[in-house]
mmCIF file of C-alpha atoms in Angstrom:
data_model
loop_
_atom_site.group_PDB
_atom_site.id
_atom_site.type_symbol
_atom_site.label_atom_id
_atom_site.label_comp_id
_atom_site.label_asym_id
_atom_site.label_seq_id
_atom_site.Cartn_x
_atom_site.Cartn_y
_atom_site.Cartn_z
ATOM 1 C CA MET F 11 -0.013 -0.032 -0.220
ATOM 2 C CA GLU F 12 2.661 2.255 0.997
ATOM 3 C CA ARG F 13 5.045 1.489 -2.358
ATOM 4 C CA GLY F 14 1.534 2.093 -4.228
ATOM 5 C CA LYS F 15 1.570 5.466 -2.490
ATOM 6 C CA GLN F 16 5.034 6.354 -3.464
ATOM 7 C CA GLU F 17 4.495 6.018 -6.986
ATOM 8 C CA MET F 18 1.386 7.689 -7.389
ATOM 9 C CA GLU F 19 3.210 10.263 -5.803
ATOM 10 C CA ARG F 20 6.390 10.266 -8.028
ATOM 11 C CA GLU F 21 4.268 10.213 -10.957
ATOM 12 C CA SER F 22 2.611 12.950 -9.949
ATOM 13 C CA SER F 23 5.796 14.924 -9.540
ATOM 14 C CA THR F 24 6.604 13.946 -13.184
ATOM 15 C CA ALA F 25 5.061 16.431 -16.101
ATOM 16 C CA ILE F 26 6.843 14.609 -18.745
ATOM 17 C CA GLU F 27 8.328 11.088 -19.398
ATOM 18 C CA VAL F 28 9.989 10.210 -22.632
ATOM 19 C CA SER F 29 11.347 6.876 -23.078
ATOM 20 C CA ASP F 30 13.577 5.524 -25.886
ATOM 21 C CA LEU F 31 11.931 7.930 -28.632
ATOM 22 C CA ARG F 32 13.135 7.536 -32.354
ATOM 23 C CA LYS F 33 12.264 9.313 -35.396
ATOM 24 C CA SER F 34 13.455 8.960 -38.689
ATOM 25 C CA PHE F 35 12.840 10.896 -42.170
ATOM 26 C CA ASP F 36 13.652 7.957 -44.958
ATOM 27 C CA SER F 37 17.265 7.439 -44.385
ATOM 28 C CA VAL F 38 17.675 10.136 -41.875
ATOM 29 C CA LYS F 39 17.863 9.498 -38.592
ATOM 30 C CA ALA F 40 16.367 12.305 -36.539
ATOM 31 C CA VAL F 41 16.024 11.522 -33.169
ATOM 32 C CA GLU F 42 17.963 8.291 -32.022
ATOM 33 C CA GLY F 43 16.627 6.521 -28.593
ATOM 34 C CA ILE F 44 16.383 9.541 -26.515
ATOM 35 C CA SER F 45 15.115 9.473 -22.781
ATOM 36 C CA PHE F 46 14.475 11.971 -20.361
ATOM 37 C CA SER F 47 11.963 13.015 -17.972
ATOM 38 C CA VAL F 48 10.730 16.531 -17.147
ATOM 39 C CA VAL F 49 9.712 17.487 -13.274
ATOM 40 C CA SER F 50 6.564 19.255 -12.537
ATOM 41 C CA GLY F 51 7.293 23.493 -12.160
ATOM 42 C CA GLU F 52 11.124 23.463 -13.706
ATOM 43 C CA ILE F 53 12.157 24.797 -16.698
ATOM 44 C CA PHE F 54 13.677 22.123 -18.635
ATOM 45 C CA GLY F 55 16.191 23.103 -21.737
ATOM 46 C CA LEU F 56 16.757 21.096 -24.564
ATOM 47 C CA LEU F 57 19.864 22.789 -25.891
ATOM 48 C CA GLY F 58 21.817 22.032 -28.959
ATOM 49 C CA PRO F 59 22.699 23.132 -32.712
ATOM 50 C CA ASN F 60 20.100 23.816 -35.660
ATOM 51 C CA GLY F 61 19.370 20.259 -37.047
ATOM 52 C CA ALA F 62 20.188 18.246 -33.831
ATOM 53 C CA GLY F 63 16.948 17.149 -33.503
ATOM 54 C CA LYS F 64 15.157 19.800 -31.270
ATOM 55 C CA THR F 65 12.144 20.435 -33.260
ATOM 56 C CA THR F 66 11.605 16.956 -34.339
ATOM 57 C CA THR F 67 11.508 15.956 -30.118
ATOM 58 C CA ILE F 68 8.955 18.723 -29.258
ATOM 59 C CA ASN F 69 7.095 17.939 -32.421
ATOM 60 C CA MET F 70 6.434 14.362 -31.011
ATOM 61 C CA LEU F 71 5.661 15.446 -27.986
ATOM 62 C CA ILE F 72 3.058 17.928 -28.980
ATOM 63 C CA GLY F 73 1.771 15.645 -31.443
ATOM 64 C CA LEU F 74 2.610 17.209 -34.619
ATOM 65 C CA ALA F 75 4.779 14.345 -35.339
ATOM 66 C CA ARG F 76 4.351 10.413 -34.516
ATOM 67 C CA PRO F 77 7.276 8.565 -33.117
ATOM 68 C CA ASP F 78 8.922 5.494 -35.093
ATOM 69 C CA SER F 79 8.683 3.963 -31.506
ATOM 70 C CA GLY F 80 9.282 4.826 -28.003
ATOM 71 C CA ARG F 81 6.832 6.269 -25.185
ATOM 72 C CA ILE F 82 5.574 9.932 -24.368
ATOM 73 C CA ARG F 83 3.649 10.112 -20.744
ATOM 74 C CA ILE F 84 2.366 13.611 -19.960
ATOM 75 C CA ASN F 85 1.219 13.969 -16.508
ATOM 76 C CA GLY F 86 1.271 10.161 -16.239
ATOM 77 C CA LEU F 87 -1.036 9.834 -19.256
ATOM 78 C CA ASP F 88 0.548 7.642 -22.136
ATOM 79 C CA VAL F 89 -0.102 9.921 -25.150
ATOM 80 C CA THR F 90 2.451 8.114 -27.751
ATOM 81 C CA ASN F 91 -0.623 7.234 -30.209
ATOM 82 C CA ASP F 92 -2.867 9.704 -28.953
ATOM 83 C CA PRO F 93 -1.626 13.108 -28.005
ATOM 84 C CA LYS F 94 -5.262 14.515 -27.729
ATOM 85 C CA TYR F 95 -5.297 12.991 -24.305
ATOM 86 C CA ALA F 96 -3.349 15.559 -23.198
ATOM 87 C CA GLN F 97 -4.346 18.707 -25.198
ATOM 88 C CA HIS F 98 -5.940 20.234 -22.269
ATOM 89 C CA LEU F 99 -2.818 19.904 -20.174
ATOM 90 C CA ILE F 100 -0.350 21.786 -22.508
ATOM 91 C CA GLY F 101 -0.073 24.627 -24.408
ATOM 92 C CA VAL F 102 2.544 25.232 -27.512
ATOM 93 C CA VAL F 103 4.368 27.984 -29.059
ATOM 94 C CA PRO F 104 6.236 27.384 -31.983
ATOM 95 C CA ASP F 105 8.922 28.258 -33.420
ATOM 96 C CA GLU F 106 7.276 30.283 -36.444
ATOM 97 C CA SER F 107 3.511 31.868 -35.237
ATOM 98 C CA ASN F 108 0.580 29.987 -36.256
ATOM 99 C CA LEU F 109 -1.836 32.889 -35.557
ATOM 100 C CA TYR F 110 -3.853 34.800 -38.253
ATOM 101 C CA PRO F 111 -2.532 37.626 -40.041
ATOM 102 C CA GLU F 112 -6.045 39.018 -40.742
ATOM 103 C CA LEU F 113 -7.180 39.270 -37.039
ATOM 104 C CA SER F 114 -6.470 41.525 -34.464
ATOM 105 C CA GLY F 115 -4.355 40.548 -31.443
ATOM 106 C CA PHE F 116 -7.643 40.222 -29.267
ATOM 107 C CA GLU F 117 -9.466 38.089 -31.969
ATOM 108 C CA ASN F 118 -6.606 35.778 -32.106
ATOM 109 C CA LEU F 119 -6.767 34.998 -28.648
ATOM 110 C CA CYS F 120 -10.383 34.868 -28.434
ATOM 111 C CA PHE F 121 -10.102 32.330 -30.981
ATOM 112 C CA CYS F 122 -7.260 30.232 -29.706
ATOM 113 C CA ALA F 123 -9.901 30.137 -26.380
ATOM 114 C CA ALA F 124 -12.678 29.270 -28.136
ATOM 115 C CA LEU F 125 -11.164 26.094 -29.559
ATOM 116 C CA TYR F 126 -10.575 25.041 -26.080
ATOM 117 C CA GLY F 127 -14.418 25.548 -25.426
ATOM 118 C CA ILE F 128 -13.692 28.392 -23.046
ATOM 119 C CA PRO F 129 -16.900 30.265 -22.916
ATOM 120 C CA ARG F 130 -16.871 33.864 -24.607
ATOM 121 C CA GLN F 131 -17.373 36.117 -21.557
ATOM 122 C CA GLU F 132 -14.422 34.490 -20.088
ATOM 123 C CA ARG F 133 -12.446 34.115 -22.943
ATOM 124 C CA GLU F 134 -12.782 37.848 -23.480
ATOM 125 C CA MET F 135 -11.510 38.427 -20.032
ATOM 126 C CA ARG F 136 -8.699 36.196 -20.508
ATOM 127 C CA ALA F 137 -7.410 37.597 -23.525
ATOM 128 C CA LYS F 138 -7.742 41.325 -22.727
ATOM 129 C CA ASP F 139 -5.877 40.321 -19.311
ATOM 130 C CA LEU F 140 -3.279 38.567 -21.107
ATOM 131 C CA LEU F 141 -2.939 41.626 -23.636
ATOM 132 C CA ASN F 142 -2.309 44.162 -20.709
ATOM 133 C CA ARG F 143 0.015 41.422 -18.882
ATOM 134 C CA PHE F 144 2.370 41.022 -22.126
ATOM 135 C CA GLY F 145 2.441 45.093 -23.016
ATOM 136 C CA LEU F 146 0.030 44.704 -25.880
ATOM 137 C CA LYS F 147 -2.898 46.438 -24.709
ATOM 138 C CA GLU F 148 -2.834 49.230 -27.220
ATOM 139 C CA ALA F 149 -2.061 46.943 -30.189
ATOM 140 C CA ALA F 150 -5.266 44.942 -28.977
ATOM 141 C CA ASP F 151 -7.206 45.905 -32.027
ATOM 142 C CA ARG F 152 -4.647 46.078 -34.769
ATOM 143 C CA LYS F 153 -4.005 43.360 -37.171
ATOM 144 C CA PHE F 154 -1.707 40.782 -36.376
ATOM 145 C CA ALA F 155 0.005 41.192 -39.638
ATOM 146 C CA GLY F 156 1.179 44.339 -38.574
ATOM 147 C CA TYR F 157 2.933 43.433 -35.352
ATOM 148 C CA SER F 158 6.550 43.519 -35.025
ATOM 149 C CA LYS F 159 8.563 40.332 -34.576
ATOM 150 C CA GLY F 160 8.670 40.823 -30.770
ATOM 151 C CA MET F 161 5.056 41.690 -30.556
ATOM 152 C CA LYS F 162 4.521 38.529 -32.616
ATOM 153 C CA ARG F 163 6.188 36.346 -30.390
ATOM 154 C CA LYS F 164 4.656 38.086 -27.257
ATOM 155 C CA LEU F 165 1.160 37.113 -28.713
ATOM 156 C CA THR F 166 1.923 33.930 -29.663
ATOM 157 C CA ILE F 167 2.959 32.899 -26.140
ATOM 158 C CA ALA F 168 -0.150 34.520 -24.897
ATOM 159 C CA ALA F 169 -2.260 32.386 -27.159
ATOM 160 C CA GLY F 170 -0.043 29.403 -26.100
ATOM 161 C CA ILE F 171 -1.485 30.097 -22.064
ATOM 162 C CA ILE F 172 -4.854 31.081 -22.851
ATOM 163 C CA HIS F 173 -6.496 28.142 -21.603
ATOM 164 C CA LYS F 174 -3.889 28.047 -18.392
ATOM 165 C CA PRO F 175 -2.026 24.776 -19.359
ATOM 166 C CA SER F 176 0.002 23.317 -16.620
ATOM 167 C CA ILE F 177 2.784 22.346 -19.288
ATOM 168 C CA LEU F 178 4.006 25.049 -21.843
ATOM 169 C CA PHE F 179 6.386 23.710 -25.071
ATOM 170 C CA LEU F 180 8.201 26.704 -26.171
ATOM 171 C CA ASP F 181 10.610 25.794 -29.630
ATOM 172 C CA GLU F 182 13.150 28.540 -29.912
ATOM 173 C CA PRO F 183 11.277 31.453 -28.134
ATOM 174 C CA THR F 184 13.816 34.167 -28.932
ATOM 175 C CA THR F 185 14.559 33.514 -32.335
ATOM 176 C CA GLY F 186 14.668 36.091 -34.914
ATOM 177 C CA ILE F 187 13.470 38.910 -32.454
ATOM 178 C CA ASP F 188 15.490 41.968 -31.217
ATOM 179 C CA VAL F 189 17.338 41.765 -28.082
ATOM 180 C CA ALA F 190 14.711 43.874 -26.296
ATOM 181 C CA SER F 191 12.080 42.041 -26.946
ATOM 182 C CA ALA F 192 14.164 38.749 -26.083
ATOM 183 C CA ARG F 193 14.735 40.044 -22.900
ATOM 184 C CA GLN F 194 10.790 40.814 -21.963
ATOM 185 C CA ILE F 195 10.149 37.429 -23.017
ATOM 186 C CA ARG F 196 12.478 35.668 -20.948
ATOM 187 C CA GLN F 197 11.298 37.446 -17.915
ATOM 188 C CA MET F 198 7.606 36.517 -18.932
ATOM 189 C CA ILE F 199 8.567 32.922 -19.195
ATOM 190 C CA ALA F 200 10.348 33.041 -15.661
ATOM 191 C CA ASP F 201 7.368 34.558 -14.341
ATOM 192 C CA LEU F 202 5.287 31.886 -15.925
ATOM 193 C CA ASN F 203 7.451 29.186 -14.045
ATOM 194 C CA SER F 204 7.023 31.241 -10.837
ATOM 195 C CA SER F 205 3.376 31.042 -10.895
ATOM 196 C CA GLY F 206 3.764 27.036 -11.335
ATOM 197 C CA THR F 207 3.875 26.509 -14.994
ATOM 198 C CA THR F 208 6.156 23.458 -15.877
ATOM 199 C CA ILE F 209 8.188 24.748 -19.124
ATOM 200 C CA PHE F 210 9.931 22.632 -21.728
ATOM 201 C CA LEU F 211 11.748 24.469 -24.368
ATOM 202 C CA THR F 212 14.033 24.060 -27.137
ATOM 203 C CA THR F 213 17.003 26.647 -27.870
ATOM 204 C CA HIS F 214 20.249 26.974 -29.441
ATOM 205 C CA TYR F 215 21.172 30.501 -27.490
ATOM 206 C CA ILE F 216 23.413 28.683 -24.813
ATOM 207 C CA GLU F 217 22.899 32.094 -22.798
ATOM 208 C CA GLU F 218 19.176 31.706 -22.601
ATOM 209 C CA ALA F 219 19.522 28.131 -21.527
ATOM 210 C CA GLU F 220 21.786 29.205 -18.716
ATOM 211 C CA ARG F 221 19.809 32.142 -17.302
ATOM 212 C CA LEU F 222 16.427 30.198 -17.603
ATOM 213 C CA CYS F 223 16.728 26.629 -17.110
ATOM 214 C CA GLN F 224 17.047 24.369 -14.079
ATOM 215 C CA ARG F 225 18.083 21.402 -16.007
ATOM 216 C CA ILE F 226 19.675 21.184 -19.367
ATOM 217 C CA ALA F 227 19.500 18.134 -21.903
ATOM 218 C CA PHE F 228 22.368 18.462 -24.712
ATOM 219 C CA ILE F 229 21.311 17.122 -27.983
ATOM 220 C CA LEU F 230 23.354 16.498 -30.832
ATOM 221 C CA SER F 231 22.873 14.610 -34.024
ATOM 222 C CA GLY F 232 19.633 13.168 -32.458
ATOM 223 C CA GLU F 233 21.228 11.551 -29.158
ATOM 224 C CA ILE F 234 21.117 13.557 -26.006
ATOM 225 C CA ILE F 235 24.768 13.677 -24.676
ATOM 226 C CA ARG F 236 23.817 14.708 -21.197
ATOM 227 C CA ILE F 237 21.095 15.734 -18.852
ATOM 228 C CA ASP F 238 22.080 17.543 -15.461
ATOM 229 C CA THR F 239 21.151 20.652 -13.279
ATOM 230 C CA MET F 240 23.093 24.095 -14.001
ATOM 231 C CA GLU F 241 24.561 23.353 -10.930
ATOM 232 C CA ASN F 242 26.452 20.064 -11.867
ATOM 233 C CA LEU F 243 27.035 21.077 -15.131
ATOM 234 C CA LEU F 244 29.020 24.130 -14.426
ATOM 235 C CA LYS F 245 30.937 22.264 -11.605
ATOM 236 C CA PRO F 246 34.174 21.325 -13.785
ATOM 237 C CA VAL F 247 34.647 24.953 -14.751
ATOM 238 C CA LYS F 248 34.148 26.512 -11.380
ATOM 239 C CA GLY F 249 37.454 27.958 -10.180
ATOM 240 C CA GLN F 250 38.880 28.071 -13.950
ATOM 241 C CA TYR F 251 40.265 30.936 -15.157
ATOM 242 C CA ILE F 252 40.297 31.283 -18.850
ATOM 243 C CA LEU F 253 42.308 33.809 -20.868
ATOM 244 C CA GLN F 254 41.346 34.234 -24.702
ATOM 245 C CA ILE F 255 43.986 35.687 -26.922
ATOM 246 C CA THR F 256 43.724 36.717 -30.508
ATOM 247 C CA ILE F 257 47.063 36.681 -32.814
ATOM 248 C CA SER F 258 47.823 38.681 -35.549
ATOM 249 C CA GLU F 259 49.079 35.700 -37.419
ATOM 250 C CA ASP F 260 46.618 32.738 -37.731
ATOM 251 C CA SER F 261 49.358 30.576 -39.372
ATOM 252 C CA MET F 262 51.879 31.060 -36.891
ATOM 253 C CA LEU F 263 49.621 29.788 -34.253
ATOM 254 C CA LYS F 264 49.088 26.723 -36.196
ATOM 255 C CA GLU F 265 52.590 26.144 -36.421
ATOM 256 C CA ILE F 266 53.146 25.925 -32.380
ATOM 257 C CA SER F 267 52.673 22.540 -31.187
ATOM 258 C CA LYS F 268 51.343 20.800 -28.403
ATOM 259 C CA ASP F 269 54.481 20.109 -26.937
ATOM 260 C CA GLU F 270 55.927 23.568 -27.484
ATOM 261 C CA PHE F 271 52.723 24.861 -25.317
ATOM 262 C CA LEU F 272 53.511 22.281 -22.638
ATOM 263 C CA ALA F 273 57.304 22.705 -22.195
ATOM 264 C CA ALA F 274 56.639 26.820 -22.261
ATOM 265 C CA PHE F 275 53.793 26.369 -19.947
ATOM 266 C CA PRO F 276 53.228 23.130 -18.142
ATOM 267 C CA SER F 277 50.629 24.511 -15.853
ATOM 268 C CA LEU F 278 48.354 25.676 -18.474
ATOM 269 C CA ARG F 279 45.981 24.071 -21.082
ATOM 270 C CA PHE F 280 45.734 25.750 -24.509
ATOM 271 C CA ASP F 281 42.715 25.359 -27.011
ATOM 272 C CA VAL F 282 43.525 26.686 -30.284
ATOM 273 C CA SER F 283 40.707 27.746 -32.683
ATOM 274 C CA GLY F 284 40.306 29.597 -35.837
ATOM 275 C CA SER F 285 40.850 33.243 -36.881
ATOM 276 C CA GLY F 286 43.978 33.253 -34.516
ATOM 277 C CA GLN F 287 42.363 32.840 -31.383
ATOM 278 C CA VAL F 288 43.571 30.611 -28.529
ATOM 279 C CA LYS F 289 42.029 29.932 -25.044
ATOM 280 C CA VAL F 290 44.545 29.416 -22.077
ATOM 281 C CA ARG F 291 42.912 27.688 -19.210
ATOM 282 C CA SER F 292 44.126 27.273 -15.528
ATOM 283 C CA HIS F 293 42.717 26.704 -12.020
ATOM 284 C CA GLN F 294 45.169 29.485 -10.629
ATOM 285 C CA GLN F 295 45.564 33.240 -12.313
ATOM 286 C CA ILE F 296 47.019 33.128 -15.741
ATOM 287 C CA PRO F 297 50.187 35.399 -16.135
ATOM 288 C CA VAL F 298 49.473 37.520 -19.105
ATOM 289 C CA GLY F 299 53.164 39.099 -19.694
ATOM 290 C CA PRO F 300 55.122 35.516 -20.147
ATOM 291 C CA LEU F 301 52.185 34.468 -22.752
ATOM 292 C CA VAL F 302 52.330 37.826 -24.792
ATOM 293 C CA ARG F 303 56.231 37.192 -25.240
ATOM 294 C CA PHE F 304 55.746 33.530 -25.785
ATOM 295 C CA PHE F 305 53.953 34.523 -29.051
ATOM 296 C CA GLU F 306 55.796 37.851 -30.032
ATOM 297 C CA GLU F 307 59.096 35.656 -29.978
ATOM 298 C CA ARG F 308 57.678 33.392 -32.510
ATOM 299 C CA GLY F 309 56.513 36.428 -34.927
ATOM 300 C CA GLY F 310 52.904 36.992 -33.798
ATOM 301 C CA GLU F 311 51.633 39.789 -32.251
ATOM 302 C CA VAL F 312 48.865 39.681 -29.594
ATOM 303 C CA LEU F 313 45.820 41.663 -30.605
ATOM 304 C CA GLU F 314 43.641 41.300 -27.628
ATOM 305 C CA ALA F 315 44.045 39.348 -24.405
ATOM 306 C CA ARG F 316 40.652 38.963 -22.358
ATOM 307 C CA ARG F 317 39.715 37.017 -19.483
ATOM 308 C CA ILE F 318 36.524 35.087 -20.062
ATOM 309 C CA VAL F 319 33.972 34.243 -17.034
ATOM 310 C CA PRO F 320 33.498 30.683 -17.237
ATOM 311 C CA SER F 321 29.843 29.482 -18.221
ATOM 312 C CA LEU F 322 27.556 26.798 -19.894
ATOM 313 C CA GLU F 323 29.336 27.814 -23.218
ATOM 314 C CA GLU F 324 32.705 26.025 -22.128
ATOM 315 C CA VAL F 325 30.807 22.824 -20.762
ATOM 316 C CA PHE F 326 28.703 22.591 -23.978
ATOM 317 C CA VAL F 327 32.254 22.719 -26.198
ATOM 318 C CA GLU F 328 33.580 19.935 -24.153
ATOM 319 C CA LEU F 329 30.600 17.603 -23.925
ATOM 320 C CA THR F 330 29.366 18.088 -27.811
ATOM 321 C CA GLY F 331 32.715 19.394 -29.524
ATOM 322 C CA VAL F 332 30.652 22.099 -31.463
ATOM 323 C CA LYS F 333 32.298 25.233 -31.665
ATOM 324 C CA VAL F 334 30.443 28.044 -30.185
ATOM 325 C CA ASP F 335 31.748 30.231 -33.320
ATOM 326 C CA LEU F 336 28.913 27.936 -35.039
ATOM 327 C CA MET F 337 26.345 28.556 -32.803
ATOM 328 C CA LYS F 338 26.927 32.050 -33.344
ATOM 329 C CA LYS F 339 26.938 32.004 -37.067
ATOM 330 C CA GLU F 340 23.629 29.849 -36.714
ATOM 331 C CA LYS F 341 22.123 32.805 -34.423
ATOM 332 C CA GLU F 342 23.315 35.735 -36.891
ATOM 333 C CA LYS F 343 21.413 33.613 -39.588
ATOM 334 C CA SER F 344 18.682 33.197 -38.046
ATOM 335 C CA THR F 345 18.508 36.689 -36.341
ATOM 336 C CA GLY F 346 19.702 38.475 -39.629
ATOM 337 C CA GLY F 347 22.864 39.540 -37.468
ATOM 338 C CA VAL F 348 20.816 40.954 -34.365
ATOM 339 C CA LEU F 349 21.931 38.957 -31.412
#
């Protein structure tokens, strides 16, 4: 009896449970046997570069794609083959807005509420409340087509929570919008979570995951590399000192062997990347002068020596091997250069 009670408590505290989920498109394996669970009340992030399997995963969780195999449970309900069982429990904010351009902001929200069977008076009240809450009150009667990208994203989030779901799925919530709007949306996400909403978000913005999420899963080529709390993920880089040095001669930097670095600085670790940059790591303060002389003696000029605060970025590179420069290029492509 006691064991049954404990099992019920465990299930009630698990908002999302995924077991050995797989999905292929022809010969492309988009998701390869991933498993994870999301605890009720947390912000859980799925972090990876474009094409890693993030959107395919979230589409299977919300019922837009049918998994080839595996199991999905939402609040204890098995929704693998029939996602309609959990529609009243979840809210969805896709990476591209699914609202109607010819309708006003107010009309879009009321229409979404009507789909959930919310009575007219109540849905109008909820729509007005959300428009005010998201700073869109003045644009309530304007057509959605005339909204800015940031405003469109806010209204799409409002539409996703019009029926007060306990779980909210956000696919790349701040992609393609300006910095100020991105900050506002991150704050909205944090506020929603503070009010009790469980949030599952996908992102390729490392700093976004670090700011918002309690736990993070790294996904790469359809496989989850690691799942852990922010605290545990950052343990390896806590107490580290990192110095990023930019050299004028990239070719000279490539000619220096690892043995040469080690012989000159046995207590330091060097990671050479492209564009004449090298990261120097240590668990002690890193002296800049000897490093500058080291590179100058070999014909290079140090253009910049910048100290870096260790972050989730360092952990991501260590675990996945994906250079952060690649992530930044993806970000610039998706935002048109606006970071």
